[in-house]
CSV table of C-alpha atoms in Angstrom, one decimal:
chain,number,residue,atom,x,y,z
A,25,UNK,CA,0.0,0.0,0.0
A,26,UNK,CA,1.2,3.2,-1.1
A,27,UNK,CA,1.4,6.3,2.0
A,28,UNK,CA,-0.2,9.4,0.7
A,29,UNK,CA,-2.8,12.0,2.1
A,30,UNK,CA,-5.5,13.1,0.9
A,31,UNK,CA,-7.2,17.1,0.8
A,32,UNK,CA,-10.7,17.5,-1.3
A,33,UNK,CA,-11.9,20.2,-3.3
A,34,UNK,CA,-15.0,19.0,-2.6
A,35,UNK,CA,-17.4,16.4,-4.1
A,36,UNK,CA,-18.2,16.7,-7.6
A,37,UNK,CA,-21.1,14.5,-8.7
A,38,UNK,CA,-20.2,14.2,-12.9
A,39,UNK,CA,-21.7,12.0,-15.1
A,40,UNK,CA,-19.6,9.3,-15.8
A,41,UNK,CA,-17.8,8.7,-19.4
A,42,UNK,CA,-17.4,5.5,-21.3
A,43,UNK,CA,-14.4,2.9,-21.5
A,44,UNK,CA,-12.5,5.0,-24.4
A,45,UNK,CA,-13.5,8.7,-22.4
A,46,UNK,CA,-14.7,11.3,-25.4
A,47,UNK,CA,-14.4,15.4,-24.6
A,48,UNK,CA,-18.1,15.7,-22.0
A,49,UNK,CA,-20.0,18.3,-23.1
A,50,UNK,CA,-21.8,20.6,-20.7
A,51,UNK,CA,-25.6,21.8,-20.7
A,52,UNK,CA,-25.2,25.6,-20.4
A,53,UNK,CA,-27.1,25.8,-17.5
A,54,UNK,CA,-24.6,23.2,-16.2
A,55,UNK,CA,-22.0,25.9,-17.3
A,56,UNK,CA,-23.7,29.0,-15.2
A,57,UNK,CA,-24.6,26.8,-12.4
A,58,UNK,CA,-20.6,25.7,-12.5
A,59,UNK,CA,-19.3,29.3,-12.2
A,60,UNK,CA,-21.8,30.2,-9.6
A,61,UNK,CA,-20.9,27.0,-7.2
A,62,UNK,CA,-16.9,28.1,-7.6
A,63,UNK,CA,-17.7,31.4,-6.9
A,64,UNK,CA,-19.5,30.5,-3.5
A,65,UNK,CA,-17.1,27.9,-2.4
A,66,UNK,CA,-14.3,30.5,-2.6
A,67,UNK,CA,-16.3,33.0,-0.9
A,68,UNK,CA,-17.1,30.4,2.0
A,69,UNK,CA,-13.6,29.1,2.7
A,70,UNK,CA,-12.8,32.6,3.8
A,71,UNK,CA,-14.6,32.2,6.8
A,72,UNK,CA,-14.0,28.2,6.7
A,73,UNK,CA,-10.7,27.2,6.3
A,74,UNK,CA,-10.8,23.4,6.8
A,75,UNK,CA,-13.9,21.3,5.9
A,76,UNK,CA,-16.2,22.4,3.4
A,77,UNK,CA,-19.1,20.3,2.1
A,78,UNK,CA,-23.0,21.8,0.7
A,79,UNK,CA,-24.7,21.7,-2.7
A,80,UNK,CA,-24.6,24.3,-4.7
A,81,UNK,CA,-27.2,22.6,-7.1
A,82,UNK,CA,-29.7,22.6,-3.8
A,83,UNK,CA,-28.5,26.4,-3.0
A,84,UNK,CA,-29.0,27.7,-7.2
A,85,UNK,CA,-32.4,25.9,-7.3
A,86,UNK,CA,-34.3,27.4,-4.1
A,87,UNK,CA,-32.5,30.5,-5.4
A,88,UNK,CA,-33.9,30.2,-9.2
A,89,UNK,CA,-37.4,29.4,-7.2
A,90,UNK,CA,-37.2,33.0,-5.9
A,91,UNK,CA,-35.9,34.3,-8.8
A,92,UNK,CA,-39.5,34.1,-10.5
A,93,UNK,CA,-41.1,36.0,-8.2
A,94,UNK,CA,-37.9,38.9,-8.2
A,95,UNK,CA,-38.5,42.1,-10.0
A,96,UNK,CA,-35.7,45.5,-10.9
A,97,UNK,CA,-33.0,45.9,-9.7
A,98,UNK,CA,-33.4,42.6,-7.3
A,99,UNK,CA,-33.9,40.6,-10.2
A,100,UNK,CA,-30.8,41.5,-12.0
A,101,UNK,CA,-28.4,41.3,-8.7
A,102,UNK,CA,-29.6,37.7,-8.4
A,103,UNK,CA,-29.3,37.2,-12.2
A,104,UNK,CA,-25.9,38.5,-12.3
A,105,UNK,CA,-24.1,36.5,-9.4
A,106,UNK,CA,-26.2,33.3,-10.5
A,107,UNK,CA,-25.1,33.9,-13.8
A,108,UNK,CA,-29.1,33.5,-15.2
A,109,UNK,CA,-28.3,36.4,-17.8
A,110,UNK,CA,-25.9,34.2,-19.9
A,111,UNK,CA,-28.7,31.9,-20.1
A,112,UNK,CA,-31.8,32.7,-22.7
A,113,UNK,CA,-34.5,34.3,-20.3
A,114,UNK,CA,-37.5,32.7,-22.2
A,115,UNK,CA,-36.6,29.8,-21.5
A,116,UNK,CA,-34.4,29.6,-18.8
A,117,UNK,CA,-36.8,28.0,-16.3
A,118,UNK,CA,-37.7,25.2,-18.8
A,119,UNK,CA,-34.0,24.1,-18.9
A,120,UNK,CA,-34.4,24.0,-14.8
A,121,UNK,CA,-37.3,21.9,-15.7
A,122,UNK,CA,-35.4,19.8,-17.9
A,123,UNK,CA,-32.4,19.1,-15.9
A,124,UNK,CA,-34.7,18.3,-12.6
A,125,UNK,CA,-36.4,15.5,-14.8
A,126,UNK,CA,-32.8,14.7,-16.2
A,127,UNK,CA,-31.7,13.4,-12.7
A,128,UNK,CA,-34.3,11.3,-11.4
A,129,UNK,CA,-34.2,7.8,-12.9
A,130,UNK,CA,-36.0,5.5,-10.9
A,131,UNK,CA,-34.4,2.1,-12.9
A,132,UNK,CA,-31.0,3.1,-12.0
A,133,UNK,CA,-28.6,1.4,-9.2
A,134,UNK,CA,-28.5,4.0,-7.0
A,135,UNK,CA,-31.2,6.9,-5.2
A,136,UNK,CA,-30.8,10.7,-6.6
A,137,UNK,CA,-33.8,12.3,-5.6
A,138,UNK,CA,-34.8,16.1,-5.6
A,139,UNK,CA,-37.7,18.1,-4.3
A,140,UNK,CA,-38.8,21.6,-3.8
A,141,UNK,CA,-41.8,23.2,-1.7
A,142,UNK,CA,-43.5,26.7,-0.8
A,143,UNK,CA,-44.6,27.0,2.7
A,144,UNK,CA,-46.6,29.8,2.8
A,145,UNK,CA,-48.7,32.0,5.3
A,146,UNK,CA,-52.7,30.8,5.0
A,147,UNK,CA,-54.2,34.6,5.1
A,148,UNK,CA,-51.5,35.5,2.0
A,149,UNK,CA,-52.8,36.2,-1.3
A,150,UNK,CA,-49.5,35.0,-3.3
A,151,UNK,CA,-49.5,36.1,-7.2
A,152,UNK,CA,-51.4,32.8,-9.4
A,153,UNK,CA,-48.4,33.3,-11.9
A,154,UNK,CA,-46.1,33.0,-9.2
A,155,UNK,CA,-47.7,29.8,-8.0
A,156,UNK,CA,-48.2,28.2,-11.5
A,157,UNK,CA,-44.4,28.8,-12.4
A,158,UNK,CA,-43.2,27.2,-9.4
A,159,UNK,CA,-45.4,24.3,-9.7
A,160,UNK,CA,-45.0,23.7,-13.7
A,161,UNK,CA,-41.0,24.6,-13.9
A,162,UNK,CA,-40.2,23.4,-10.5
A,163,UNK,CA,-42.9,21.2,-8.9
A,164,UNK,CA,-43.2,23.2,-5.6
A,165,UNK,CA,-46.4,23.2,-4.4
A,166,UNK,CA,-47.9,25.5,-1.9
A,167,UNK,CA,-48.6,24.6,2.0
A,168,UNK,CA,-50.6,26.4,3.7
A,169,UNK,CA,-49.0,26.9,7.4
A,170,UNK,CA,-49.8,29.9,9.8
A,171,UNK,CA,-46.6,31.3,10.8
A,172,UNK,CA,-48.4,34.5,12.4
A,173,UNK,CA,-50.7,32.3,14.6
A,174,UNK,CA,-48.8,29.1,15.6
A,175,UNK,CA,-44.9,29.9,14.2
A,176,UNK,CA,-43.1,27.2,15.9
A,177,UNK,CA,-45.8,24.3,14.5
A,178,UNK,CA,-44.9,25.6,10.8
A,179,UNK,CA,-40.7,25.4,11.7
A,180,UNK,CA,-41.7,21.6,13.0
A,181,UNK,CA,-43.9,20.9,9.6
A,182,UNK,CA,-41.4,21.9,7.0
A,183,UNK,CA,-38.5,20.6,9.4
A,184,UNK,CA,-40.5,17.4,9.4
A,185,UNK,CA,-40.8,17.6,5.4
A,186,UNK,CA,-37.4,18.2,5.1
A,187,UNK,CA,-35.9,15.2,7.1
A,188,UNK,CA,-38.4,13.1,5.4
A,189,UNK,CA,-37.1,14.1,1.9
A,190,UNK,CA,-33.4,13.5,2.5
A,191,UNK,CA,-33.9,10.0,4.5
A,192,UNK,CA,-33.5,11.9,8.1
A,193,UNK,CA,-29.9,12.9,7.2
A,194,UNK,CA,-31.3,16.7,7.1
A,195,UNK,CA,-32.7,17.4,10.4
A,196,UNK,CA,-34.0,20.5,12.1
A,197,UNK,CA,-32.4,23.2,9.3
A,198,UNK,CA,-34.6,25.6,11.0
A,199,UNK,CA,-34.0,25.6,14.7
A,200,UNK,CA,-36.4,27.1,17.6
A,201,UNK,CA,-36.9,30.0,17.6
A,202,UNK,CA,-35.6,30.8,14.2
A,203,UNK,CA,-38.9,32.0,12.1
A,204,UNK,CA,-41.2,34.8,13.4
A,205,UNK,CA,-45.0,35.9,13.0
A,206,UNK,CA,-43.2,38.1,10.2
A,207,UNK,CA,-42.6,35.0,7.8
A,208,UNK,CA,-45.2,35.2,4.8
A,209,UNK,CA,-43.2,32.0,2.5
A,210,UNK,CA,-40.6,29.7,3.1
A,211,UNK,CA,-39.1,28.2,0.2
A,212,UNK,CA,-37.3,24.5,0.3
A,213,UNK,CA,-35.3,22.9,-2.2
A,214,UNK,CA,-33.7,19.4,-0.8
A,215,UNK,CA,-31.6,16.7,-2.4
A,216,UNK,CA,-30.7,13.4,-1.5
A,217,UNK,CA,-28.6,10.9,-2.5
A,218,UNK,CA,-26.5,7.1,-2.0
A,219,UNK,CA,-24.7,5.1,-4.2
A,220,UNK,CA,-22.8,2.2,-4.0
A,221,UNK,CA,-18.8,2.4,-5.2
A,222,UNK,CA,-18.8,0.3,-8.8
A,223,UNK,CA,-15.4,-1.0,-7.0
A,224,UNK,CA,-16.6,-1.3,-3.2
A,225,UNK,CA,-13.4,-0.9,-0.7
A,226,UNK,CA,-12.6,-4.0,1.3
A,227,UNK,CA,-13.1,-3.8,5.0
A,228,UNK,CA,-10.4,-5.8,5.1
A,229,UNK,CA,-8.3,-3.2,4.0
A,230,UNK,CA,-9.4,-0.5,6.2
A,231,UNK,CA,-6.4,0.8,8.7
A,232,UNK,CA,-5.2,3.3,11.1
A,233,UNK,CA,-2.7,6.0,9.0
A,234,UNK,CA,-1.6,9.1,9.0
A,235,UNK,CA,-3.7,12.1,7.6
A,236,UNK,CA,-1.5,15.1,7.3
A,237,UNK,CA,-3.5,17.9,7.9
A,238,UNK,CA,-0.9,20.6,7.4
A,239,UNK,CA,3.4,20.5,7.0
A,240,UNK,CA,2.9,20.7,11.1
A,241,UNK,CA,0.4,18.5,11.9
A,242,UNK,CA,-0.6,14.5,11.4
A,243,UNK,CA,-3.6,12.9,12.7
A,244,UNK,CA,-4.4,9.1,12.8
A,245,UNK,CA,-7.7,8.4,10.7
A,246,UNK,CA,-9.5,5.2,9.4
A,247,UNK,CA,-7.6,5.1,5.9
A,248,UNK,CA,-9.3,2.6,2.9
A,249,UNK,CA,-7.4,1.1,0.3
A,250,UNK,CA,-8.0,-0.7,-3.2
A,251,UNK,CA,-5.8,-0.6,-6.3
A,252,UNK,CA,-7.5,-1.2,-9.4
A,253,UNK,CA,-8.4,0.6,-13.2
A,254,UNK,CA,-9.7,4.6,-12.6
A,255,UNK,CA,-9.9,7.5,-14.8
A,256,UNK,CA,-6.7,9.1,-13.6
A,257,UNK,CA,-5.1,12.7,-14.5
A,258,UNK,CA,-2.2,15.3,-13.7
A,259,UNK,CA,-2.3,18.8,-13.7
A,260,UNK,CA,1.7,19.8,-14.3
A,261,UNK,CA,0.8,23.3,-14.0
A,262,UNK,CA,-0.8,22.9,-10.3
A,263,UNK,CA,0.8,20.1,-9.2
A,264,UNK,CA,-1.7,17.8,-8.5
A,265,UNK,CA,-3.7,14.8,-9.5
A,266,UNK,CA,-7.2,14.1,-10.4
A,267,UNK,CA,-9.4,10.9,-9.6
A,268,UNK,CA,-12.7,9.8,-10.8
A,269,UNK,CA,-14.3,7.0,-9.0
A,270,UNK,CA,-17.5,5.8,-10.4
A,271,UNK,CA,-20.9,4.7,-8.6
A,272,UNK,CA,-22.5,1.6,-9.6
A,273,UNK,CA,-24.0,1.7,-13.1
A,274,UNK,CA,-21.1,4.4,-13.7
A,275,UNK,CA,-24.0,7.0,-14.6
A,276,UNK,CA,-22.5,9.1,-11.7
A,277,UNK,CA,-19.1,9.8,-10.1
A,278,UNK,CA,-17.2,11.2,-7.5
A,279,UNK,CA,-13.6,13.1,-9.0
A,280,UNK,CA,-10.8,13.8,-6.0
A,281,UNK,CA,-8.1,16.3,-6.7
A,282,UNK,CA,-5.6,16.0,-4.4
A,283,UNK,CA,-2.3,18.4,-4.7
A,284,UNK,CA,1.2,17.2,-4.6
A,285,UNK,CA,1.9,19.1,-1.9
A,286,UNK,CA,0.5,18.8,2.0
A,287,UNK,CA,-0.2,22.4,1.8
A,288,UNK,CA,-0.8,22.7,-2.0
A,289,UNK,CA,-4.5,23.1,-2.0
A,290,UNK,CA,-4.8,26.7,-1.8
A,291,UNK,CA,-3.2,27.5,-5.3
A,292,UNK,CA,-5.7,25.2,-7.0
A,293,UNK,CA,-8.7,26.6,-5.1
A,294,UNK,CA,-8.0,30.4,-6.9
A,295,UNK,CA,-7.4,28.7,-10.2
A,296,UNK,CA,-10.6,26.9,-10.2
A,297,UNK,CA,-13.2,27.6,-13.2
A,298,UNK,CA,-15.6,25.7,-15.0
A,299,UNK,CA,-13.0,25.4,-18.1
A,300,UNK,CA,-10.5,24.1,-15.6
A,301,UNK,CA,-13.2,21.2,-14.8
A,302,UNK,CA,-13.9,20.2,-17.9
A,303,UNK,CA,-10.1,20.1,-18.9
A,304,UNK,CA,-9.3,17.7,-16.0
A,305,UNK,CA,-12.7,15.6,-16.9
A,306,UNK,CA,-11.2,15.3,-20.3
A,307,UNK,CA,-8.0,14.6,-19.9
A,308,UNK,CA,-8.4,11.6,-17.5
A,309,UNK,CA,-7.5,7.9,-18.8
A,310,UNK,CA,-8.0,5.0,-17.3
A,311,UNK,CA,-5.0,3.7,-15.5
A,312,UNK,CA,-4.3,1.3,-12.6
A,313,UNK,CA,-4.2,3.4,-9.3
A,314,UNK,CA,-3.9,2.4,-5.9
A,315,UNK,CA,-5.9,4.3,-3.9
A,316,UNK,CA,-5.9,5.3,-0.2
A,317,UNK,CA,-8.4,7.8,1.4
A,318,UNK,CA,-10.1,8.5,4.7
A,319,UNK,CA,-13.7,7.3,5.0
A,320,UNK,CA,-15.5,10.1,6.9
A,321,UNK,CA,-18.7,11.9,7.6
A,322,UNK,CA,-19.7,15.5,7.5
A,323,UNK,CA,-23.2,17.5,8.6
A,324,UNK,CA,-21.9,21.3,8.2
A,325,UNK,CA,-24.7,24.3,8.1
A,326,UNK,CA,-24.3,27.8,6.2
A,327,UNK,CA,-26.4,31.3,6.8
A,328,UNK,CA,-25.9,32.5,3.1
A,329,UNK,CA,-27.1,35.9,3.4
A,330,UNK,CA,-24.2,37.5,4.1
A,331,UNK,CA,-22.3,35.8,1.6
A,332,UNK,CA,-24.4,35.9,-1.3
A,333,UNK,CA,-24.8,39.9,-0.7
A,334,UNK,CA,-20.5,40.1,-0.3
A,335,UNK,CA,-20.8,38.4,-4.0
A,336,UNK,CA,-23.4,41.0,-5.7
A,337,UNK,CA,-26.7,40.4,-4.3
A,338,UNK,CA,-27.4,42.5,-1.3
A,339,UNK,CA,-31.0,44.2,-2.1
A,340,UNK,CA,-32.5,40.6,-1.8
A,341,UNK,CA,-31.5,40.3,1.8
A,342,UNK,CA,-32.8,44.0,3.0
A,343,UNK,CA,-36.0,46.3,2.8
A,344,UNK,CA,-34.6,47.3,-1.0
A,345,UNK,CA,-35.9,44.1,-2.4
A,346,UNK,CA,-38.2,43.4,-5.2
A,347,UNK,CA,-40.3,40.5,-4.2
A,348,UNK,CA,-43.5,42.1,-5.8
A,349,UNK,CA,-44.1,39.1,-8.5
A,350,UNK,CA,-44.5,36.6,-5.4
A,351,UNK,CA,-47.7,38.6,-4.2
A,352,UNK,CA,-51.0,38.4,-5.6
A,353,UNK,CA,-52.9,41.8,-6.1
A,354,UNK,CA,-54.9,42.1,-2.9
A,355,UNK,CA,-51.7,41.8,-0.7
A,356,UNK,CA,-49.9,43.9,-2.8
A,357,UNK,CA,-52.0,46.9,-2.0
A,358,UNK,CA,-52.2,45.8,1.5
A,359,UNK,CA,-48.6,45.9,2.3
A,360,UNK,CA,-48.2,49.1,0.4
A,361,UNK,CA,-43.9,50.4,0.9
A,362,UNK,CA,-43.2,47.6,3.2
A,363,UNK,CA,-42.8,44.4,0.6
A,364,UNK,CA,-41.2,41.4,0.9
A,365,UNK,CA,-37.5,40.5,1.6
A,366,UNK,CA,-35.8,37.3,2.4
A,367,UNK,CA,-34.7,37.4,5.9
A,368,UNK,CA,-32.2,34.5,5.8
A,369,UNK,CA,-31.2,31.6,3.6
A,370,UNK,CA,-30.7,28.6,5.1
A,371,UNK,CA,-28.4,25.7,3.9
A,372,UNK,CA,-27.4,22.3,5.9
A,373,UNK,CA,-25.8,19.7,3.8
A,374,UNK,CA,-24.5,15.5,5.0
A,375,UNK,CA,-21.9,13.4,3.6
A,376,UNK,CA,-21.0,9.8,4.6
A,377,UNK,CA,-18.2,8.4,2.7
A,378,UNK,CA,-17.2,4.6,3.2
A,379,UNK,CA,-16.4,1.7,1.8
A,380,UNK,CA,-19.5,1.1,0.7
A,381,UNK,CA,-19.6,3.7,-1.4
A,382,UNK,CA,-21.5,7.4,-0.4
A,383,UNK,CA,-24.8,9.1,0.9
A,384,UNK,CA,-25.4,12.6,0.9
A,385,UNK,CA,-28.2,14.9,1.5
A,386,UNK,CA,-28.8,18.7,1.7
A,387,UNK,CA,-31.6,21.4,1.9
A,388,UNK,CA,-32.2,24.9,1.2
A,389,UNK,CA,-34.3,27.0,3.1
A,390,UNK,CA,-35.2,30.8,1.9
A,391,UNK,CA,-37.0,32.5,4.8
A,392,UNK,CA,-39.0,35.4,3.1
A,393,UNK,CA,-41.1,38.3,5.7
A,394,UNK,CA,-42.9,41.0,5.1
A,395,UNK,CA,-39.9,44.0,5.7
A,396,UNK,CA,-40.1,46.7,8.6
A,397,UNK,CA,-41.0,49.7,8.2
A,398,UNK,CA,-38.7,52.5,6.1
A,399,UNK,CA,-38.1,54.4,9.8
A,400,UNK,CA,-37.5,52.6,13.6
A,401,UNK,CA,-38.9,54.9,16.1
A,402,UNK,CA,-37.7,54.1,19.4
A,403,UNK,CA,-39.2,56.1,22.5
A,404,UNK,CA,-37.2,54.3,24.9
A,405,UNK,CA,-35.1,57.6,26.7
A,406,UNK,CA,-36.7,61.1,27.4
A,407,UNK,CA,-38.6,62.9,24.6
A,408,UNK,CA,-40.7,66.2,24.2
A,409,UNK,CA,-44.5,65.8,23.0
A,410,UNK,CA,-47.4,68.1,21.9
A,411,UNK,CA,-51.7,67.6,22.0
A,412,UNK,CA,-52.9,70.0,19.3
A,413,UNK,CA,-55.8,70.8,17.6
A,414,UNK,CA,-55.5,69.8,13.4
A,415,UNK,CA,-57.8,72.4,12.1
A,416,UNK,CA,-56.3,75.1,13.7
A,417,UNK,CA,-53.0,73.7,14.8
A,418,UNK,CA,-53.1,75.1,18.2
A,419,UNK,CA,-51.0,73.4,20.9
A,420,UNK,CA,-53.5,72.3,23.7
A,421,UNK,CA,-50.7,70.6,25.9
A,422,UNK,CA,-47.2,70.0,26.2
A,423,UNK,CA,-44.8,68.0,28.2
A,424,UNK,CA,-41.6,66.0,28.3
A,425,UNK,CA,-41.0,62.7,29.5
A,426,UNK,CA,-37.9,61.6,31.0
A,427,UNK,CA,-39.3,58.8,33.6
A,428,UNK,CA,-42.3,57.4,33.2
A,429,UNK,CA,-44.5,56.3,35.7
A,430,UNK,CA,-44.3,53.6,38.0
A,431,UNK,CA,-40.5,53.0,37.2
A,432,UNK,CA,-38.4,54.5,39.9
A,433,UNK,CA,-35.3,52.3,39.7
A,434,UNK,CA,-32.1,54.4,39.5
A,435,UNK,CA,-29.1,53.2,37.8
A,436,UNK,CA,-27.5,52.9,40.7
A,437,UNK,CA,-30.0,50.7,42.4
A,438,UNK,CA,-29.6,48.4,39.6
């Protein structure tokens, strides 16, 4: 057995390629969904420097959902850092149609399953085209739930829909607490999947070794091992070395690139691009490769908010966003100024890697509320005020309040 270490990009789902492997060509929704998971994964690794696992697939797709119902300058935020406006806007959700259907083969030898849902506020008039787009393009159907009148039951129901959709690996991606009487729709998108390894790891195989998690630093991990025929490459430029291990049936794969270097793997993170990809998936020929890796298991949880608004699209997050094709004409007039906004965006993702083969799961959450008002006006410290009459604008009374009454606890006394 050889001695090596092993650092991950991350886990890159492909679609496997036959014996003699031919150039893969890439849907271009594949392409813009690419550049926007790249972009996000760098953007996360600022603030998480060691593991990194979620789906950006799960993240673009709850964030298409809410693109429908985006309007102005909203809109094209969103459609700039998802990269949407490279894609031909009439028909853009049909390709997200298309490539929802695309994955979910029920004869296939292993379980790749998607969903999406709208949990929406009962007394909310939400826009019929709204509603009819997410359904036809995205099969997210509305559930009623009454977040002003019993909050925490509608966090347990879509908590509970969740964990049923991804097998009970996704559980409680909205903790207590976490939505308010405020919350008019929460979107979901979830994914979930398991495959067996078409070359399974032997048990037998499976060791104590060294991981070496920097130039300083070795920790002892459960190591497998198998040598056998892969889809192998180099990158001489970056100094590294690409892997594709295929699930049974070989219709899906996961690709490992793992530097020379123990502490090679930042250069390659800044160099990554959808081109760079599909280079490496190209390139690869099948060779015999002895293979060592860690099995392990992730559950990691992101607020994307703040991220997505560091990468372009702020207004969606704040009182300046454009939510107005989500709500239906009655509302609309109702809420006036105030609109709609999404609060926070929720993302939990699970990985369990083994010899075996792999499982993961992850959901999306998108927790849109009716915004504050424009202006906060606080009367908690002393203030002047006036009683006048409107049709002549006489004063009638006047005062200042600096302690009201009843409270006659002194700072000091605190």
């Amino acid at each position: 057995m050889r001695s090596t270490y092993c650092l991950f990009i991350g886990l890159l789902v492909a679609m496997a390629t036959a014996e003699n492997p031919a150039p893969q060509e890439s849907t271009p929704l594949a392409d813009v969904n690419s550049e926007f998971a790249l972009e996000l994964y760098k953007t996360l690794h600022k603030d998480h420097p060691e593991n990194i696992f979620f789906s950006p697939f799960s993240i673009s797709t709850c964030l298409a959902m809410t693109y429908l119902g985006a309007r102005n300058d909203t809109a094209q935020q969103m459609s700039h850092v998802l990269r949407f406006n490279k894609l031909n806007q009439t028909d853009f959700h049909e390709r997200f149609h298309h490539l929802l259907t695309q994955l979910h083969h029920s004869d296939r030898p292993y379980t790749l399953k998607t969903a999406n849902r709208l949990f929406g506020q009962n007394s909310f008039e939400f826009g019929q085209k709204f509603l009819d787009e997410t359904s036809r393009h995205y099969g997210a159907q509305l559930a009623p739930v009454d977040f002003h009148g019993n909050t925490e039951g509608a966090r347990q129901t879509i908590n509970d829909w969740v964990e049923e959709q991804t097998e009970n690996r996704i559980q409680e991606i909205m903790e207590p607490g976490f939505l308010s009487p405020e919350t008019v729709l929460v979107l979901v998108n979830t994914i979930y999947f398991k495959g067996s390894w078409e070359s399974p790891f032997y048990t037998s195989d499976t060791m104590l070794n060294s991981f070496h998690v920097s130039p300083e630093e070795d920790v002892q991990v459960t190591m497998m091992y198998q040598d056998g025929m892969f889809k192998f490459g180099r990158d001489e430029n970056l100094k590294c070395q690409i892997l594709e291990m295929p699930y049974k049936g070989k219709h899906l794969s996961m690709v490992v690139v793992l530097p020379d270097k123990i502490d090679g793997l930042n250069a390659i993170e800044t160099s990554l691009t959808p081109e760079l990809l599909r280079r490496w998936q190209n390139s690869m020929v099948k060779e015999d490769v002895g293979i060592l890796m860690p099995k392990f298991k992730l559950v990691q949880d992101f607020g994307l908010s703040e991220k997505l608004s560091e990468i372009g699209m702020p207004d969606l997050f704040g009182t300046d966003a454009d939510l107005s094709g989500m709500v239906g004409s009655r509302d609309l007039h109702v809420i006036g100024s105030r609109g709609l906004h999404v609060d926070a965006l929720l993302h939990k993702a699970f990985v369990d890697v083994n010899e075996e083969g792999t499982e993961a799961a992850a959901a999306t959450a998108g927790d849109i509320v009716l915004s504050g008002p424009a202006h906060e006006f606080d009367a908690d410290h002393p203030f002047l005020f006036f009683m006048k009459d409107n049709e002549t604008n006489s004063i009638l009374f006047m005062g200042r309040l600096v302690r009201p009454e009843g409270t006659t606890t002194r700072k000091d006394e605190l």
